Coordinates of C-alpha atoms and ligand atoms in Angstrom, one line a residue:
M161 CA 84.5 54.6 89.6
R162 CA 83.8 54.2 93.4
Y163 CA 80.1 54.2 94.4
Q164 CA 78.8 55.4 97.7
H165 CA 75.4 55.9 99.2
V166 CA 75.0 58.3 102.1
K167 CA 72.4 60.6 103.5
V168 CA 74.2 64.0 102.9
V169 CA 77.1 65.0 100.7
I170 CA 78.8 68.4 101.4
V171 CA 80.7 69.9 98.5
G172 CA 83.6 72.0 99.8
A173 CA 85.6 71.6 103.0
G174 CA 86.3 75.2 103.8
I175 CA 85.1 76.5 107.2
N176 CA 81.5 76.5 106.1
G177 CA 81.6 72.9 104.8
L178 CA 83.4 71.7 108.0
C179 CA 81.0 73.5 110.3
T180 CA 78.0 72.1 108.3
A181 CA 79.4 68.6 108.7
W182 CA 80.1 69.2 112.4
Q183 CA 76.6 70.4 113.1
L184 CA 75.1 67.6 111.0
A185 CA 77.1 65.0 112.8
G186 CA 75.1 65.9 115.9
E187 CA 72.0 64.7 114.0
L188 CA 73.1 61.9 111.8
D189 CA 75.7 59.1 112.1
G190 CA 79.1 60.2 110.9
P191 CA 79.4 57.6 108.1
E192 CA 76.1 59.0 106.7
I193 CA 77.9 62.2 105.8
V194 CA 80.5 62.7 103.0
L195 CA 82.6 65.8 102.6
V196 CA 84.3 66.3 99.2
D197 CA 87.0 68.9 98.4
R198 CA 89.0 69.3 95.3
F199 CA 92.2 70.3 97.3
L200 CA 94.0 68.8 100.3
P201 CA 93.4 70.2 103.8
G202 CA 95.4 73.4 104.4
H203 CA 95.3 74.6 100.8
A204 CA 95.4 78.3 100.1
R205 CA 93.2 78.6 97.0
G206 CA 89.9 79.5 98.6
S207 CA 88.8 81.7 101.5
S208 CA 89.6 79.8 104.8
H209 CA 93.4 79.6 104.9
G210 CA 95.6 81.6 107.2
E211 CA 96.3 81.6 110.9
E212 CA 93.8 84.1 112.2
R213 CA 90.5 85.9 111.7
I214 CA 88.7 88.7 113.5
T215 CA 85.6 88.0 115.6
R216 CA 83.5 91.0 116.5
S217 CA 79.9 91.9 117.2
S218 CA 79.7 95.4 115.6
Y219 CA 77.9 95.4 112.2
E220 CA 75.7 97.6 110.1
S221 CA 72.5 95.8 110.9
A222 CA 71.0 94.7 114.2
E223 CA 70.3 91.3 112.6
W224 CA 74.1 90.8 111.9
V225 CA 75.0 92.1 115.4
A226 CA 72.6 89.6 116.9
A227 CA 73.9 86.7 114.8
S228 CA 77.5 87.6 115.7
M229 CA 76.6 87.7 119.4
R230 CA 74.9 84.3 119.2
S231 CA 77.8 82.7 117.3
R232 CA 80.4 84.0 119.7
N233 CA 78.4 83.5 122.9
E234 CA 76.9 80.1 122.2
L235 CA 78.3 78.3 119.1
W236 CA 82.1 79.0 119.4
P237 CA 82.1 77.8 123.0
A238 CA 80.1 74.7 121.9
L239 CA 82.7 74.0 119.1
E240 CA 85.6 74.6 121.5
A241 CA 84.0 72.1 123.9
A242 CA 83.4 69.5 121.1
V243 CA 87.0 69.6 119.8
Q244 CA 88.5 70.2 123.2
A245 CA 90.7 73.1 122.1
S246 CA 90.8 76.8 122.7
L247 CA 89.9 78.5 119.3
V248 CA 89.2 82.1 120.2
V249 CA 91.5 84.6 121.9
P250 CA 88.9 86.9 123.5
G251 CA 89.4 90.6 123.5
T252 CA 87.9 93.8 122.2
A253 CA 87.8 95.6 118.8
V254 CA 87.7 99.3 117.8
F255 CA 85.8 100.9 114.9
W256 CA 86.2 104.5 113.8
G257 CA 85.6 106.7 110.8
P258 CA 83.9 110.0 109.7
E259 CA 80.3 110.7 110.8
D260 CA 79.2 110.7 107.1
G261 CA 80.5 107.2 106.6
P262 CA 78.9 103.9 107.9
L263 CA 79.9 104.5 111.6
P264 CA 76.5 106.0 112.8
T265 CA 74.7 103.0 111.2
Y266 CA 77.0 100.6 113.0
A267 CA 76.4 102.5 116.3
A268 CA 72.6 102.4 115.8
A269 CA 72.6 98.7 114.9
C270 CA 74.7 97.8 118.0
R271 CA 72.3 99.8 120.3
M272 CA 69.3 98.2 118.7
A273 CA 70.7 94.7 119.2
G274 CA 71.7 95.4 122.8
S275 CA 75.4 94.5 122.1
R276 CA 78.3 95.2 124.4
V277 CA 79.6 98.0 122.1
E278 CA 80.5 101.2 123.9
E279 CA 80.5 104.6 122.1
V280 CA 83.5 106.6 123.3
D281 CA 85.0 110.0 122.3
V282 CA 88.4 110.1 120.6
A283 CA 90.3 111.2 123.7
T284 CA 88.9 108.2 125.7
A285 CA 89.8 105.9 122.8
R286 CA 93.4 107.3 122.7
A287 CA 93.8 106.9 126.4
R288 CA 92.7 103.2 126.1
F289 CA 94.9 102.5 123.0
P290 CA 97.8 105.0 123.1
H291 CA 99.4 103.4 120.0
M292 CA 96.4 104.3 117.9
T293 CA 95.7 107.9 116.6
F294 CA 92.0 107.4 115.5
A295 CA 92.8 110.0 112.8
G296 CA 89.7 111.4 111.2
A297 CA 87.3 110.1 113.9
D298 CA 84.6 112.0 115.8
R299 CA 83.8 109.0 118.0
V300 CA 84.9 105.4 118.3
L301 CA 83.0 102.2 118.9
H302 CA 84.7 100.0 121.4
D303 CA 83.3 96.4 120.9
H304 CA 83.7 94.3 124.1
L305 CA 82.7 91.0 122.4
A306 CA 85.5 90.6 119.9
G307 CA 88.9 88.8 119.6
V308 CA 91.0 86.8 117.3
I309 CA 89.9 83.3 116.0
A310 CA 92.7 80.8 115.6
A311 CA 91.5 80.0 112.1
A312 CA 94.0 77.3 111.0
R313 CA 93.7 75.6 114.4
T314 CA 90.0 75.6 114.0
M315 CA 90.2 74.0 110.6
R316 CA 92.6 71.3 111.8
A317 CA 90.5 70.6 114.9
L318 CA 87.3 70.3 112.9
E319 CA 89.0 67.9 110.4
A320 CA 90.3 65.7 113.3
W321 CA 86.9 65.8 115.0
L322 CA 85.0 64.8 111.8
D323 CA 87.5 61.9 111.2
A324 CA 86.9 60.7 114.8
A325 CA 83.1 60.9 114.2
G326 CA 83.4 58.7 111.1
V327 CA 82.5 61.4 108.6
R328 CA 84.2 60.5 105.3
R329 CA 86.4 63.2 103.8
I330 CA 87.4 62.6 100.2
Q331 CA 89.5 64.5 97.7
G332 CA 88.0 65.1 94.2
T333 CA 86.6 67.9 92.1
V334 CA 82.9 67.7 91.9
A335 CA 82.0 68.0 88.2
S336 CA 78.2 67.5 88.4
I337 CA 75.3 67.5 90.9
A338 CA 72.2 65.9 89.4
E339 CA 68.8 65.7 91.2
D340 CA 65.9 63.3 90.6
D341 CA 62.8 62.4 92.7
T342 CA 64.7 60.2 95.1
G343 CA 68.0 62.0 95.7
V344 CA 71.1 63.6 94.2
L345 CA 74.1 62.1 92.4
V346 CA 77.3 64.0 92.9
K347 CA 80.2 63.0 90.6
T348 CA 83.9 63.5 90.6
A349 CA 86.3 61.8 88.2
D350 CA 86.7 58.8 90.6
D351 CA 83.5 58.9 92.8
A352 CA 79.8 58.7 92.3
I353 CA 78.0 59.6 95.5
R354 CA 74.3 59.0 95.8
A355 CA 72.7 61.0 98.7
E356 CA 69.4 62.3 99.9
A357 CA 70.6 65.8 100.0
A358 CA 73.6 67.9 98.9
V359 CA 75.0 71.1 100.5
V360 CA 77.3 73.1 98.3
T361 CA 79.7 75.2 100.3
A362 CA 82.2 75.8 97.4
G363 CA 83.3 79.3 98.3
P364 CA 84.4 81.3 95.3
W365 CA 83.6 78.3 93.0
V366 CA 79.9 78.2 94.1
G367 CA 78.9 79.9 90.8
A368 CA 80.7 77.2 88.8
L369 CA 78.6 74.5 90.5
V370 CA 75.4 76.4 90.9
P371 CA 75.2 78.7 87.7
A372 CA 72.0 80.4 89.1
L373 CA 74.3 82.1 91.7
R374 CA 76.9 83.2 89.2
P375 CA 75.7 86.8 88.7
R376 CA 75.1 87.3 92.4
A377 CA 78.1 85.7 94.0
L378 CA 81.2 87.5 92.8
P379 CA 84.7 86.0 93.5
L380 CA 86.9 88.9 94.5
R381 CA 90.6 88.4 95.3
Q382 CA 91.8 90.1 98.5
H383 CA 95.3 91.3 99.1
V384 CA 96.6 91.0 102.6
G385 CA 99.8 92.3 104.1
Y386 CA 101.8 91.5 107.3
W387 CA 103.8 94.3 109.0
Q388 CA 106.2 94.1 111.9
M389 CA 104.6 95.9 114.8
D390 CA 104.6 95.7 118.6
V391 CA 101.2 94.0 118.8
Q392 CA 99.8 91.0 120.6
A393 CA 96.4 89.1 120.3
G394 CA 94.3 89.7 123.5
R395 CA 96.2 93.0 124.2
T396 CA 96.0 94.8 120.8
P397 CA 92.4 95.1 119.5
P398 CA 91.5 94.1 116.0
W399 CA 90.3 97.3 114.3
V400 CA 88.2 98.5 111.4
H401 CA 88.4 101.9 109.8
L402 CA 84.9 102.7 108.3
G403 CA 85.8 105.1 105.6
K404 CA 83.3 107.0 103.4
T405 CA 84.3 105.0 100.4
G406 CA 85.6 101.8 101.8
L407 CA 86.8 99.8 104.7
H408 CA 90.2 98.8 106.0
Y409 CA 90.8 96.3 108.8
G410 CA 93.7 94.8 110.8
L411 CA 94.5 92.4 113.6
P412 CA 97.5 91.2 115.5
T413 CA 98.7 87.8 114.4
L414 CA 98.5 85.0 116.9
A415 CA 102.3 84.6 116.9
G416 CA 102.6 88.3 118.0
G417 CA 104.8 91.1 116.8
V418 CA 103.0 91.4 113.4
M419 CA 99.9 93.3 112.2
K420 CA 97.9 91.7 109.5
A421 CA 96.0 94.4 107.5
A422 CA 94.1 94.8 104.3
K423 CA 91.6 96.8 102.3
H424 CA 88.2 95.1 102.3
R425 CA 87.2 94.8 98.6
V426 CA 83.6 94.0 98.0
V427 CA 83.0 95.7 94.6
G428 CA 84.8 95.4 91.3
S429 CA 85.1 93.0 88.5
E430 CA 85.1 89.3 89.1
D431 CA 88.4 87.4 89.6
N432 CA 88.8 83.9 88.3
P433 CA 89.7 81.5 91.2
E434 CA 91.2 79.0 88.7
V435 CA 94.0 81.5 88.1
E436 CA 96.7 81.9 90.7
V437 CA 97.8 85.5 91.0
G438 CA 100.2 87.0 93.6
P439 CA 99.3 89.8 96.0
D440 CA 98.9 93.4 94.6
L441 CA 101.9 95.1 96.3
L442 CA 100.9 98.5 95.1
E443 CA 97.6 98.2 97.0
L444 CA 99.5 96.9 100.0
D445 CA 101.8 99.9 99.8
E446 CA 98.7 102.1 100.1
V447 CA 97.5 100.1 103.1
G448 CA 101.0 100.7 104.7
V449 CA 100.5 104.5 104.2
Q450 CA 97.2 104.3 106.1
L451 CA 98.8 102.3 108.9
R452 CA 101.4 105.0 109.4
E453 CA 98.5 107.5 109.7
W454 CA 96.5 105.4 112.2
F455 CA 99.3 104.0 114.4
A456 CA 102.0 105.8 116.4
P457 CA 104.6 104.5 116.1
G458 CA 103.8 103.3 112.7
P459 CA 104.5 99.8 111.4
G460 CA 108.0 98.4 110.6
P461 CA 108.6 96.7 107.3
R462 CA 106.0 94.6 105.5
I463 CA 107.3 91.1 105.9
D464 CA 104.8 89.0 104.1
A465 CA 101.8 89.2 101.7
D466 CA 99.0 86.8 100.7
T467 CA 95.8 86.6 98.7
C468 CA 92.5 85.1 99.6
F469 CA 89.0 85.1 98.1
F470 CA 85.8 86.9 99.1
T471 CA 82.6 85.7 97.4
A472 CA 80.9 89.1 97.4
V473 CA 77.1 89.4 97.3
K474 CA 75.2 92.7 97.1
D475 CA 74.9 94.2 100.6
E476 CA 77.3 91.5 101.8
A477 CA 74.3 89.2 102.3
F478 CA 74.7 85.5 102.9
I479 CA 72.9 83.1 100.5
L480 CA 71.5 79.8 101.8
E481 CA 68.9 78.7 99.2
E482 CA 67.8 75.9 97.0
P483 CA 68.7 76.8 93.4
P484 CA 65.7 77.1 90.9
G485 CA 64.2 73.7 90.2
K486 CA 66.0 71.9 93.0
T487 CA 64.7 70.7 96.3
R488 CA 67.5 68.5 97.5
V489 CA 70.4 70.9 96.9
L490 CA 71.3 73.8 99.2
A491 CA 73.7 76.4 97.8
V492 CA 75.6 78.2 100.5
S493 CA 77.5 81.4 99.7
A494 CA 78.4 82.9 103.0
C495 CA 81.5 84.9 102.7
S496 CA 81.8 88.6 101.8
G497 CA 84.7 88.6 104.2
H498 CA 82.7 88.0 107.4
A499 CA 81.9 84.3 107.4
F500 CA 84.5 82.7 109.6
K501 CA 83.1 84.0 112.8
L502 CA 79.6 83.1 111.7
A503 CA 80.4 79.7 110.2
P504 CA 79.1 77.6 113.2
L505 CA 75.8 79.5 112.7
T506 CA 75.8 79.0 109.0
G507 CA 76.6 75.4 109.5
E508 CA 73.7 75.0 111.9
A509 CA 71.2 76.5 109.4
A510 CA 72.6 74.3 106.5
A511 CA 72.6 71.2 108.7
R512 CA 68.9 71.9 109.8
W513 CA 68.0 72.1 106.1
A514 CA 69.8 68.8 105.3
V515 CA 68.2 66.9 108.2
R516 CA 64.8 68.1 107.0
V517 CA 65.4 67.0 103.4
A518 CA 67.4 63.8 104.2
G519 CA 65.0 62.8 107.0
Ligands
FAD884 C1 91.6 88.1 103.4 C2 90.4 87.6 104.1 C3 90.2 88.0 105.4 C4 89.0 87.6 106.1 N1 88.9 88.0 107.4 C5 87.8 87.5 108.1 C6 87.7 87.9 109.4 O1 88.5 88.6 110.0 N2 86.6 87.4 110.1 C7 85.7 86.6 109.5 O2 84.7 86.2 110.2 N3 85.8 86.2 108.2 C8 86.8 86.7 107.5 N4 87.0 86.3 106.2 C9 86.0 85.5 105.6 C10 86.1 84.0 105.8 O3 87.4 83.6 105.9 C11 85.4 83.3 104.7 O4 84.1 83.9 104.6 C12 85.3 81.9 104.8 O5 86.6 81.3 105.0 C13 84.5 81.3 103.7 O6 84.6 79.9 103.8 P1 83.9 78.9 102.8 O7 83.9 77.6 103.4 O8 82.6 79.5 102.3 O9 84.8 79.0 101.4 P2 86.2 78.3 101.1 O10 87.1 78.4 102.3 O11 86.7 78.9 99.9 O12 85.9 76.8 100.9 C14 85.3 76.3 99.7 C15 85.9 74.9 99.4 O13 85.2 74.4 98.3 C16 86.1 73.6 97.6 N5 85.6 73.4 96.2 C17 85.2 74.4 95.3 N6 84.8 73.8 94.2 C18 84.8 72.5 94.4 C19 84.4 71.4 93.6 N7 84.0 71.5 92.3 N8 84.6 70.1 94.1 C20 85.1 69.9 95.3 N9 85.4 71.0 96.1 C21 85.3 72.2 95.7 C22 87.4 74.4 97.6 O14 88.5 73.7 97.3 C23 87.4 75.0 99.0 O15 88.2 74.2 99.9 C24 88.1 86.7 105.5 C25 88.4 86.2 104.2 C26 89.5 86.7 103.5 C27 89.7 86.2 102.1

């Protein structure tokens, strides 16, 4: 058993763990922080793998709109400056759907938060994006603070930055997190890490490490398809169809010529992240049918498919809280399919908590 004593241990090196470590390294010396993950960097078992993610400022509540704006306007540029790499391809995004779906609530939230989201009629939207039909829409939201995040590049850049800062990254499955009056003891099969505070950013496994979250944070497998299409990041907007009973989204891949699209699944029965299951091709066939309705010309063949986990919480809320009876452990469950763009902000909040507790 290897013993270490540090100020803060972070369990889980997905985007939320990496951003927490990055924000924390602005306050503590790098070697005072340890980041533990059960898998090697680049793994595809959790929620942060894949080349790209959407960033956008349109949401259902003014609070989320404001958070997205701050993350995009302040924190992503700060991260890009720190790692000295371009991580976001700026652009716009479009949202449409029936008036008796969530669209009016999105429009009201954007207006309330003073975002750069324009409400346009369908004819105007079609003139701006002639390859899109906006079928079934009465109006369209055109979000001018959006784009595509280079997700895999962000993960690699953060890992390299943390290494250079002296943050220790170790591989191991955390089996227990015990707390007493003076600190926490985090154990894997090979390591015992004593720290003043622990931040648990374990994605779909958060309920396994923090049982109090289990009923609230539901791991749900998502099925993602990739279709050949004449699209390009920066030119083709990421899009969201806000249907009455559900949401579909898509974005151009960074490599170009391919549309990534999926159904956004936030309800249903829990999936076990320990079990590896391939993509649901029937669900992706249905997404392909929708793409043919919404794009003209429609997509070419589907050339790839993938799975990824959401950790769904009621109302797609984020959880950052001390579990019952703990004061030195912060459980972070920030996913529900939206957390990549907000991770620098989530990391900032988690790091502030850790600095307060670890002193
Ligand atoms: C299909 C899909 C599309 C998405 N699209 C977008 C988008 O367009 N825009 C956007 O902003 N967001 C999007 N998201 C959401 C975003 O990607 C996730 O919210 C984010 O990646 C969550 O990161 P995380 O760090 O919380 O979890 P994870 O990436 O799952 O990281 C958790 C880590 O904890 C580790 N771990 C777990 N248990 C243990 C243990 N016991 N010991 C040690 N390590 C452990 C795991 O190995 C894992 O590496 C999407 C997500 C999916 C799945």
